[in-house]
Amino acid sequence: MSFTVALIGADGAGKTSIGHRLESGYHRPVRYMYMGVNAGAGTHMLPTTRALRSLKRLRGQAEYHGPPPEMAAPAAVRAPRRPPLRRVLAAARAAARTTNLLAEEWYRQGVAALHRRRGRIVVFDRHFLADYHAHDMTAGRGQPWGRRLHGAVLRRLYPRPDLVLFLDASPQVLLARKGEGDLQSLARRRSDYLATAAEWPRFRRIDADGSIEDVFSAVCRELDTLTGEVA
């Protein structure tokens, strides 16, 4: 008996804490996996992703530790065309980034499938579909081709978890816990997560304003329900 569960929600909702508690304290075998965009938090990672992360550090580039940053809308006025060589190099870099991102996502999905074959419940901390839904998956025609391709693959081909649990903490609670962002951006991010509900075969909202013990108990009840259904 095995299935996949994704814990989604904003930073501060308790995803990582709940995921590790499930791995150590649930009454069935559980394997925790990070399925977000922060390479530094990855439990599994391709060598190419590690190399790119090291290259960024050498260049002094900061790593982004949350969901994909909000992208500005395409400019109404077309920017001046770059010289041909610069256009070719930019296209090559974009192709390499998109290829590595897709490879990383499918690699982690393969690792999850391996754990499932061994009878484990796989708990995802974040999920690529949730993190990219408001970005690449709903990117319009004016967005770069790499984002549109990535979004199309996620939307049409990438496997969905059997259960998605949205740990829903209010913007006020998130701001008090993490001290990051503002109430407006946190409310917008909450709306983004709720907008993904139709993407999943089974979506449940968990009130995450309370204590970690209360949230853990609510999550365990959802897993118990699904365990009984797939037994």
mmCIF file of C-alpha atoms in Angstrom:
data_model
loop_
_atom_site.group_PDB
_atom_site.id
_atom_site.type_symbol
_atom_site.label_atom_id
_atom_site.label_comp_id
_atom_site.label_asym_id
_atom_site.label_seq_id
_atom_site.Cartn_x
_atom_site.Cartn_y
_atom_site.Cartn_z
ATOM 1 C CA MET A 1 0.000 0.000 0.000
ATOM 2 C CA SER A 2 1.566 3.284 -1.101
ATOM 3 C CA PHE A 3 0.567 6.673 -2.418
ATOM 4 C CA THR A 4 1.877 10.214 -2.718
ATOM 5 C CA VAL A 5 0.868 13.226 -0.629
ATOM 6 C CA ALA A 6 1.877 16.824 -1.330
ATOM 7 C CA LEU A 7 1.984 19.443 1.412
ATOM 8 C CA ILE A 8 1.595 22.878 -0.152
ATOM 9 C CA GLY A 9 1.328 26.341 1.336
ATOM 10 C CA ALA A 10 3.302 29.497 1.948
ATOM 11 C CA ASP A 11 6.554 29.652 3.892
ATOM 12 C CA GLY A 12 5.685 29.467 7.576
ATOM 13 C CA ALA A 13 2.658 27.207 7.149
ATOM 14 C CA GLY A 14 4.548 24.223 8.592
ATOM 15 C CA LYS A 15 5.120 22.023 5.534
ATOM 16 C CA THR A 16 8.658 20.950 6.383
ATOM 17 C CA SER A 17 7.940 20.351 10.069
ATOM 18 C CA ILE A 18 4.853 18.275 9.278
ATOM 19 C CA GLY A 19 6.668 16.333 6.567
ATOM 20 C CA HIS A 20 9.482 15.314 8.900
ATOM 21 C CA ARG A 21 7.007 14.445 11.673
ATOM 22 C CA LEU A 22 5.159 12.153 9.296
ATOM 23 C CA GLU A 23 8.399 10.436 8.327
ATOM 24 C CA SER A 24 9.325 9.772 11.947
ATOM 25 C CA GLY A 25 5.931 9.478 13.640
ATOM 26 C CA TYR A 26 3.256 8.170 11.292
ATOM 27 C CA HIS A 27 2.152 4.588 11.840
ATOM 28 C CA ARG A 28 3.045 3.503 8.286
ATOM 29 C CA PRO A 29 6.359 3.811 6.407
ATOM 30 C CA VAL A 30 6.778 7.347 5.063
ATOM 31 C CA ARG A 31 9.528 8.906 2.980
ATOM 32 C CA TYR A 32 9.887 12.699 2.989
ATOM 33 C CA MET A 33 10.908 14.417 -0.246
ATOM 34 C CA TYR A 34 11.394 18.088 -1.029
ATOM 35 C CA MET A 35 9.661 18.951 -4.316
ATOM 36 C CA GLY A 36 10.194 22.705 -4.513
ATOM 37 C CA VAL A 37 12.433 25.130 -6.363
ATOM 38 C CA ASN A 38 14.944 25.837 -3.573
ATOM 39 C CA ALA A 39 17.965 23.756 -4.557
ATOM 40 C CA GLY A 40 19.478 24.237 -1.116
ATOM 41 C CA ALA A 41 16.590 22.384 0.508
ATOM 42 C CA GLY A 42 16.556 19.482 -1.933
ATOM 43 C CA THR A 43 16.661 15.979 -0.495
ATOM 44 C CA HIS A 44 17.418 14.631 -3.984
ATOM 45 C CA MET A 45 19.170 16.533 -6.744
ATOM 46 C CA LEU A 46 20.737 15.911 -10.147
ATOM 47 C CA PRO A 47 24.511 16.495 -10.450
ATOM 48 C CA THR A 48 23.821 19.196 -13.046
ATOM 49 C CA THR A 49 21.624 21.062 -10.585
ATOM 50 C CA ARG A 50 24.346 20.866 -7.941
ATOM 51 C CA ALA A 51 26.860 22.199 -10.473
ATOM 52 C CA LEU A 52 24.623 25.114 -11.442
ATOM 53 C CA ARG A 53 24.074 25.924 -7.774
ATOM 54 C CA SER A 54 27.838 25.935 -7.149
ATOM 55 C CA LEU A 55 28.363 28.176 -10.185
ATOM 56 C CA LYS A 56 25.824 30.668 -8.845
ATOM 57 C CA ARG A 57 27.610 30.765 -5.504
ATOM 58 C CA LEU A 58 30.965 31.364 -7.213
ATOM 59 C CA ARG A 59 29.424 34.277 -9.107
ATOM 60 C CA GLY A 60 27.983 35.688 -5.900
ATOM 61 C CA GLN A 61 24.401 35.235 -7.072
ATOM 62 C CA ALA A 62 21.807 34.824 -4.351
ATOM 63 C CA GLU A 63 19.664 31.699 -4.346
ATOM 64 C CA TYR A 64 15.911 32.095 -4.322
ATOM 65 C CA HIS A 65 14.424 30.088 -1.458
ATOM 66 C CA GLY A 66 10.705 30.374 -2.098
ATOM 67 C CA PRO A 67 8.323 29.732 -4.939
ATOM 68 C CA PRO A 68 9.232 31.252 -8.300
ATOM 69 C CA PRO A 69 9.364 35.035 -7.958
ATOM 70 C CA GLU A 70 6.535 36.967 -9.512
ATOM 71 C CA MET A 71 7.252 37.867 -13.104
ATOM 72 C CA ALA A 72 6.478 41.240 -14.557
ATOM 73 C CA ALA A 73 4.027 41.352 -17.420
ATOM 74 C CA PRO A 74 5.617 41.556 -20.878
ATOM 75 C CA ALA A 75 6.289 45.113 -21.941
ATOM 76 C CA ALA A 76 3.801 46.593 -24.365
ATOM 77 C CA VAL A 77 6.637 48.075 -26.437
ATOM 78 C CA ARG A 78 9.010 45.610 -28.073
ATOM 79 C CA ALA A 79 12.572 45.938 -26.801
ATOM 80 C CA PRO A 80 15.371 46.613 -29.312
ATOM 81 C CA ARG A 81 16.687 43.463 -30.938
ATOM 82 C CA ARG A 82 19.997 42.233 -29.620
ATOM 83 C CA PRO A 83 22.915 41.348 -31.896
ATOM 84 C CA PRO A 84 22.602 37.848 -33.462
ATOM 85 C CA LEU A 85 25.380 36.282 -31.376
ATOM 86 C CA ARG A 86 23.870 37.531 -28.120
ATOM 87 C CA ARG A 87 20.466 36.218 -29.178
ATOM 88 C CA VAL A 88 21.955 32.787 -29.902
ATOM 89 C CA LEU A 89 23.766 32.686 -26.558
ATOM 90 C CA ALA A 90 20.652 33.800 -24.684
ATOM 91 C CA ALA A 91 18.567 31.133 -26.429
ATOM 92 C CA ALA A 92 21.166 28.477 -25.589
ATOM 93 C CA ARG A 93 21.181 29.466 -21.919
ATOM 94 C CA ALA A 94 17.383 29.426 -21.801
ATOM 95 C CA ALA A 95 17.297 25.988 -23.424
ATOM 96 C CA ALA A 96 19.857 24.658 -20.938
ATOM 97 C CA ARG A 97 17.914 26.041 -17.962
ATOM 98 C CA THR A 98 14.618 24.611 -19.173
ATOM 99 C CA THR A 99 16.151 21.232 -19.991
ATOM 100 C CA ASN A 100 17.806 20.943 -16.585
ATOM 101 C CA LEU A 101 14.650 22.053 -14.777
ATOM 102 C CA LEU A 102 12.533 19.437 -16.544
ATOM 103 C CA ALA A 103 15.173 16.759 -15.953
ATOM 104 C CA GLU A 104 15.301 17.661 -12.248
ATOM 105 C CA GLU A 105 11.533 17.465 -11.890
ATOM 106 C CA TRP A 106 11.282 14.081 -13.612
ATOM 107 C CA TYR A 107 14.270 12.738 -11.679
ATOM 108 C CA ARG A 108 12.557 13.488 -8.378
ATOM 109 C CA GLN A 109 9.368 11.911 -9.682
ATOM 110 C CA GLY A 110 11.374 8.786 -10.499
ATOM 111 C CA VAL A 111 12.801 8.682 -6.971
ATOM 112 C CA ALA A 112 9.269 8.938 -5.587
ATOM 113 C CA ALA A 113 8.128 6.069 -7.815
ATOM 114 C CA LEU A 114 10.973 3.928 -6.481
ATOM 115 C CA HIS A 115 9.889 4.531 -2.882
ATOM 116 C CA ARG A 116 6.298 3.726 -3.797
ATOM 117 C CA ARG A 117 7.354 0.399 -5.278
ATOM 118 C CA ARG A 118 8.944 -0.344 -1.914
ATOM 119 C CA GLY A 119 5.603 0.204 -0.193
ATOM 120 C CA ARG A 120 6.233 3.642 1.288
ATOM 121 C CA ILE A 121 3.934 6.626 1.459
ATOM 122 C CA VAL A 122 5.824 9.491 -0.179
ATOM 123 C CA VAL A 123 5.240 12.924 1.351
ATOM 124 C CA PHE A 124 6.213 15.867 -0.841
ATOM 125 C CA ASP A 125 7.231 19.138 0.796
ATOM 126 C CA ARG A 126 5.863 21.572 -1.822
ATOM 127 C CA HIS A 127 5.099 20.521 -5.378
ATOM 128 C CA PHE A 128 6.242 21.900 -8.703
ATOM 129 C CA LEU A 129 2.696 22.163 -10.048
ATOM 130 C CA ALA A 130 1.653 24.332 -7.120
ATOM 131 C CA ASP A 131 4.750 26.523 -7.201
ATOM 132 C CA TYR A 132 4.654 27.117 -10.954
ATOM 133 C CA HIS A 133 0.881 27.221 -11.469
ATOM 134 C CA ALA A 134 0.627 31.018 -11.318
ATOM 135 C CA HIS A 135 3.814 31.441 -13.340
ATOM 136 C CA ASP A 136 4.741 28.983 -16.080
ATOM 137 C CA MET A 137 1.502 26.968 -16.212
ATOM 138 C CA THR A 138 -0.645 30.030 -16.843
ATOM 139 C CA ALA A 139 1.963 31.958 -18.826
ATOM 140 C CA GLY A 140 0.489 33.793 -21.783
ATOM 141 C CA ARG A 141 1.670 33.944 -25.355
ATOM 142 C CA GLY A 142 3.927 36.887 -24.590
ATOM 143 C CA GLN A 143 6.029 34.906 -22.109
ATOM 144 C CA PRO A 144 9.392 33.316 -23.028
ATOM 145 C CA TRP A 145 9.163 30.016 -24.895
ATOM 146 C CA GLY A 146 11.017 28.171 -22.127
ATOM 147 C CA ARG A 147 8.380 29.092 -19.556
ATOM 148 C CA ARG A 148 5.563 28.128 -21.909
ATOM 149 C CA LEU A 149 7.191 24.757 -22.664
ATOM 150 C CA HIS A 150 7.844 24.052 -18.994
ATOM 151 C CA GLY A 151 4.275 24.947 -18.092
ATOM 152 C CA ALA A 152 2.849 22.758 -20.851
ATOM 153 C CA VAL A 153 4.838 19.734 -19.650
ATOM 154 C CA LEU A 154 3.687 20.237 -16.060
ATOM 155 C CA ARG A 155 0.085 20.760 -17.097
ATOM 156 C CA ARG A 156 -0.216 17.847 -19.530
ATOM 157 C CA LEU A 157 2.340 15.228 -18.501
ATOM 158 C CA TYR A 158 3.629 15.586 -14.946
ATOM 159 C CA PRO A 159 2.054 13.090 -12.495
ATOM 160 C CA ARG A 160 -0.294 14.449 -9.837
ATOM 161 C CA PRO A 161 -0.040 13.358 -6.192
ATOM 162 C CA ASP A 162 -2.849 11.166 -4.902
ATOM 163 C CA LEU A 163 -3.595 13.717 -2.184
ATOM 164 C CA VAL A 164 -2.782 17.420 -1.877
ATOM 165 C CA LEU A 165 -3.033 19.075 1.530
ATOM 166 C CA PHE A 166 -3.037 22.856 1.498
ATOM 167 C CA LEU A 167 -1.712 24.044 4.866
ATOM 168 C CA ASP A 168 -3.669 27.274 4.975
ATOM 169 C CA ALA A 169 -2.296 29.817 7.425
ATOM 170 C CA SER A 170 -3.648 33.357 7.349
ATOM 171 C CA PRO A 171 -1.390 36.155 6.053
ATOM 172 C CA GLN A 172 -1.277 37.651 9.549
ATOM 173 C CA VAL A 173 -0.034 34.382 11.054
ATOM 174 C CA LEU A 174 2.513 33.833 8.277
ATOM 175 C CA LEU A 175 3.892 37.337 8.690
ATOM 176 C CA ALA A 176 4.198 36.861 12.451
ATOM 177 C CA ARG A 177 5.968 33.503 12.033
ATOM 178 C CA LYS A 178 8.402 34.365 9.235
ATOM 179 C CA GLY A 179 8.545 38.145 9.096
ATOM 180 C CA GLU A 180 8.811 37.968 5.303
ATOM 181 C CA GLY A 181 6.747 39.743 2.660
ATOM 182 C CA ASP A 182 3.641 41.767 3.446
ATOM 183 C CA LEU A 183 -0.034 41.035 3.989
ATOM 184 C CA GLN A 184 -0.929 41.824 0.379
ATOM 185 C CA SER A 185 1.658 39.528 -1.203
ATOM 186 C CA LEU A 186 0.874 36.731 1.266
ATOM 187 C CA ALA A 187 -2.847 37.014 0.520
ATOM 188 C CA ARG A 188 -2.103 36.875 -3.200
ATOM 189 C CA ARG A 189 0.030 33.780 -2.715
ATOM 190 C CA ARG A 190 -2.788 32.139 -0.751
ATOM 191 C CA SER A 191 -5.141 32.819 -3.655
ATOM 192 C CA ASP A 192 -2.603 31.250 -6.024
ATOM 193 C CA TYR A 193 -2.604 28.022 -4.007
ATOM 194 C CA LEU A 194 -6.391 27.903 -3.834
ATOM 195 C CA ALA A 195 -6.529 28.399 -7.599
ATOM 196 C CA THR A 196 -4.673 25.108 -8.094
ATOM 197 C CA ALA A 197 -7.492 23.041 -6.530
ATOM 198 C CA ALA A 198 -8.860 21.916 -9.896
ATOM 199 C CA GLU A 199 -5.444 20.518 -10.891
ATOM 200 C CA TRP A 200 -5.480 17.766 -8.270
ATOM 201 C CA PRO A 201 -7.502 14.544 -8.041
ATOM 202 C CA ARG A 202 -7.948 15.099 -4.285
ATOM 203 C CA PHE A 203 -7.446 18.501 -2.631
ATOM 204 C CA ARG A 204 -7.982 19.243 1.052
ATOM 205 C CA ARG A 205 -7.538 22.451 3.005
ATOM 206 C CA ILE A 206 -5.995 22.178 6.484
ATOM 207 C CA ASP A 207 -6.280 25.079 8.928
ATOM 208 C CA ALA A 208 -2.645 25.846 9.753
ATOM 209 C CA ASP A 209 -3.196 28.809 12.069
ATOM 210 C CA GLY A 210 -3.097 26.564 15.130
ATOM 211 C CA SER A 211 -0.332 24.626 16.839
ATOM 212 C CA ILE A 212 1.908 22.199 14.988
ATOM 213 C CA GLU A 213 0.331 19.366 17.004
ATOM 214 C CA ASP A 214 -3.161 20.280 15.813
ATOM 215 C CA VAL A 215 -2.025 20.533 12.198
ATOM 216 C CA PHE A 216 -0.177 17.216 12.431
ATOM 217 C CA SER A 217 -3.285 15.501 13.805
ATOM 218 C CA ALA A 218 -5.430 16.902 10.993
ATOM 219 C CA VAL A 219 -2.919 15.755 8.373
ATOM 220 C CA CYS A 220 -2.762 12.269 9.895
ATOM 221 C CA ARG A 221 -6.554 12.000 9.733
ATOM 222 C CA GLU A 222 -6.462 12.767 6.013
ATOM 223 C CA LEU A 223 -3.766 10.137 5.473
ATOM 224 C CA ASP A 224 -5.736 7.612 7.522
ATOM 225 C CA THR A 225 -8.788 8.237 5.356
ATOM 226 C CA LEU A 226 -6.848 7.737 2.138
ATOM 227 C CA THR A 227 -5.069 4.684 3.571
ATOM 228 C CA GLY A 228 -8.446 3.079 4.255
ATOM 229 C CA GLU A 229 -9.642 3.820 0.730
ATOM 230 C CA VAL A 230 -6.618 2.339 -1.045
ATOM 231 C CA ALA A 231 -6.268 -0.696 1.248
#
